[in-house]
Amino acid sequence: RERAQWVMEAAPATGCKLFLHFLGTNGWFSTDNARTVCAVIETPSRYIMLDCGDGVSRLDDVVLHGRADERGVDLFLSHFHLDHTYGLHIITRFADKLGKGLRIFCQPGGKAILDNLVNHPFMASFADLARRGVELSVHELQVGTNTIPVHPLSPSQGMSWGSCLRW
């Protein structure tokens, strides 16, 4: 089965290639042919995940190909509807394959929302993941430019956050 992928070249000075994998592109619910929203940009140092719908279930087959990877994941959540966060419980399936852990970036107030969502009875809690050895952190982004190691980011303001990633 073919997969959607874009190859983008960063600034010519770096010569770095980026791969964009669409793991889920559907709306509110999954169908036989599509999963809810999740895209992964593969960089030399980390994976950048845009939203975490149940499309993340394809991460192992499409991106990791069943092998462990030293790169971690930087997950950027646009908002907290379930079709954008449902995959948080699925990503724990790959936790042992992500050498540099999982960093979650969200809008102000998002850590409290995630502390409630990523917890019992809905799914394994952040504390459960830490006990399994998963390096996990949640970062609330502010309006304006946020400097993130490896990825400079400028989120827009509103209920859903758009981001501009620059290399």
Short mmCIF file of C-alpha atoms in Angstrom, two decimals:
data_model
loop_
_atom_site.label_atom_id
_atom_site.label_comp_id
_atom_site.label_asym_id
_atom_site.label_seq_id
_atom_site.Cartn_x
_atom_site.Cartn_y
_atom_site.Cartn_z
CA ARG A 1 0.00 0.00 0.00
CA GLU A 2 1.40 3.38 -0.99
CA ARG A 3 1.95 6.00 1.69
CA ALA A 4 1.82 9.75 1.37
CA GLN A 5 5.21 11.35 1.95
CA TRP A 6 6.82 14.66 1.11
CA VAL A 7 10.53 15.27 1.06
CA MET A 8 11.47 18.82 1.91
CA GLU A 9 14.99 20.17 1.82
CA ALA A 10 16.00 22.57 4.56
CA ALA A 11 18.16 25.59 3.85
CA PRO A 12 20.78 24.65 1.23
CA ALA A 13 23.58 25.22 3.75
CA THR A 14 22.38 22.33 5.90
CA GLY A 15 21.67 19.85 3.10
CA CYS A 16 19.24 18.18 5.52
CA LYS A 17 16.27 16.25 4.14
CA LEU A 18 12.95 16.13 5.96
CA PHE A 19 10.30 13.50 5.35
CA LEU A 20 6.61 14.17 5.98
CA HIS A 21 4.45 11.13 6.75
CA PHE A 22 0.65 11.43 6.87
CA LEU A 23 -0.47 8.79 9.36
CA GLY A 24 -4.04 10.04 9.68
CA THR A 25 -5.98 12.63 7.71
CA ASN A 26 -9.61 12.00 8.60
CA GLY A 27 -11.91 14.22 10.65
CA TRP A 28 -13.80 13.39 13.84
CA PHE A 29 -13.67 9.61 13.51
CA SER A 30 -11.74 6.87 11.76
CA THR A 31 -13.09 4.89 8.83
CA ASP A 32 -11.99 1.71 7.07
CA ASN A 33 -9.77 3.86 4.84
CA ALA A 34 -8.51 6.65 7.11
CA ARG A 35 -7.44 7.40 10.67
CA THR A 36 -7.85 10.61 12.66
CA VAL A 37 -5.27 13.36 12.25
CA CYS A 38 -1.59 12.71 12.81
CA ALA A 39 1.39 13.73 10.70
CA VAL A 40 5.08 13.14 11.40
CA ILE A 41 8.00 15.15 10.07
CA GLU A 42 11.13 13.05 10.20
CA THR A 43 14.25 15.16 10.88
CA PRO A 44 17.81 13.97 11.47
CA SER A 45 17.56 14.67 15.22
CA ARG A 46 13.89 14.12 16.23
CA TYR A 47 10.44 13.29 14.94
CA ILE A 48 8.01 16.21 14.90
CA MET A 49 4.45 14.97 15.34
CA LEU A 50 1.55 17.24 14.46
CA ASP A 51 -1.47 16.20 16.53
CA CYS A 52 -2.00 12.72 17.90
CA GLY A 53 -5.17 11.16 16.54
CA ASP A 54 -5.38 7.41 16.14
CA GLY A 55 -3.32 7.71 12.96
CA VAL A 56 -0.38 7.39 15.34
CA SER A 57 -1.16 3.65 15.39
CA ARG A 58 0.62 3.53 12.00
CA LEU A 59 3.85 5.02 13.42
CA ASP A 60 5.58 1.68 13.84
CA ASP A 61 4.73 0.40 10.36
CA VAL A 62 5.22 3.61 8.37
CA VAL A 63 8.02 5.45 10.18
CA LEU A 64 9.85 3.18 12.64
CA HIS A 65 9.50 -0.01 10.55
CA GLY A 66 9.52 -2.10 13.73
CA ARG A 67 12.91 -0.92 14.93
CA ALA A 68 13.99 1.21 17.87
CA ASP A 69 15.13 4.74 17.08
CA GLU A 70 17.32 7.03 19.17
CA ARG A 71 15.35 10.07 18.04
CA GLY A 72 12.58 11.20 20.33
CA VAL A 73 9.23 12.76 19.42
CA ASP A 74 8.18 16.39 19.73
CA LEU A 75 4.38 16.38 19.67
CA PHE A 76 2.60 19.65 18.87
CA LEU A 77 -1.10 19.62 19.79
CA SER A 78 -3.28 22.15 17.96
CA HIS A 79 -6.15 21.65 20.44
CA PHE A 80 -7.61 19.03 22.76
CA HIS A 81 -10.53 17.53 20.85
CA LEU A 82 -10.39 13.76 21.11
CA ASP A 83 -9.73 13.29 17.39
CA HIS A 84 -6.45 15.17 17.98
CA THR A 85 -5.51 13.53 21.32
CA TYR A 86 -6.99 10.02 21.16
CA GLY A 87 -3.66 8.58 20.07
CA LEU A 88 -1.91 9.59 23.30
CA HIS A 89 -2.84 6.22 24.75
CA ILE A 90 -1.63 4.48 21.57
CA ILE A 91 1.78 6.17 21.52
CA THR A 92 2.66 4.35 24.74
CA ARG A 93 2.91 1.24 22.54
CA PHE A 94 6.06 2.71 20.97
CA ALA A 95 7.49 4.31 24.10
CA ASP A 96 10.34 1.84 24.42
CA LYS A 97 11.44 2.60 20.84
CA LEU A 98 11.85 6.36 21.33
CA GLY A 99 15.33 6.87 22.73
CA LYS A 100 15.03 10.57 23.53
CA GLY A 101 11.51 10.43 24.85
CA LEU A 102 8.37 12.44 24.18
CA ARG A 103 8.05 16.21 24.51
CA ILE A 104 4.49 17.54 24.21
CA PHE A 105 3.93 21.17 23.25
CA CYS A 106 0.52 22.78 23.70
CA GLN A 107 -1.27 26.06 24.35
CA PRO A 108 -1.37 27.80 27.76
CA GLY A 109 -3.45 25.79 30.24
CA GLY A 110 -2.82 22.60 28.29
CA LYS A 111 -0.78 20.85 30.95
CA ALA A 112 -3.78 20.79 33.31
CA ILE A 113 -6.00 19.45 30.52
CA LEU A 114 -3.47 16.74 29.66
CA ASP A 115 -2.99 15.82 33.34
CA ASN A 116 -6.72 15.04 33.43
CA LEU A 117 -6.92 13.32 30.05
CA VAL A 118 -3.71 11.30 30.30
CA ASN A 119 -4.73 9.67 33.55
CA HIS A 120 -6.92 6.91 34.92
CA PRO A 121 -9.62 5.93 33.99
CA PHE A 122 -9.00 7.17 30.43
CA MET A 123 -5.48 5.89 29.81
CA ALA A 124 -2.14 5.25 31.46
CA SER A 125 -1.02 8.33 33.37
CA PHE A 126 2.17 10.31 32.81
CA ALA A 127 3.40 8.78 36.09
CA ASP A 128 2.75 5.27 34.70
CA LEU A 129 4.76 6.14 31.61
CA ALA A 130 7.62 7.50 33.74
CA ARG A 131 7.69 4.22 35.67
CA ARG A 132 8.10 2.43 32.32
CA GLY A 133 11.15 4.58 31.65
CA VAL A 134 9.53 7.02 29.22
CA GLU A 135 11.14 10.46 29.29
CA LEU A 136 8.10 12.70 28.98
CA SER A 137 7.59 16.43 29.41
CA VAL A 138 4.76 18.87 28.69
CA HIS A 139 5.52 22.45 27.63
CA GLU A 140 2.95 25.24 27.35
CA LEU A 141 3.77 27.56 24.47
CA GLN A 142 3.08 31.27 24.67
CA VAL A 143 1.81 33.50 21.87
CA GLY A 144 4.80 34.76 19.91
CA THR A 145 8.09 33.06 19.23
CA ASN A 146 9.06 30.15 21.47
CA THR A 147 12.59 28.87 21.18
CA ILE A 148 12.64 25.11 21.44
CA PRO A 149 15.93 23.25 21.26
CA VAL A 150 16.21 22.01 17.66
CA HIS A 151 12.95 23.70 16.49
CA PRO A 152 12.20 27.47 16.59
CA LEU A 153 8.40 27.91 16.70
CA SER A 154 5.90 30.77 16.34
CA PRO A 155 2.35 29.78 17.37
CA SER A 156 -0.66 31.86 16.39
CA GLN A 157 -3.35 32.81 18.91
CA GLY A 158 -6.78 31.17 19.26
CA MET A 159 -8.52 28.00 20.38
CA SER A 160 -6.52 25.95 17.88
CA TRP A 161 -2.88 26.76 17.52
CA GLY A 162 -1.11 26.98 14.20
CA SER A 163 2.65 26.84 14.16
CA CYS A 164 5.44 27.85 11.87
CA LEU A 165 8.50 25.62 12.14
CA ARG A 166 11.73 27.12 10.83
CA TRP A 167 15.08 25.47 10.18
#
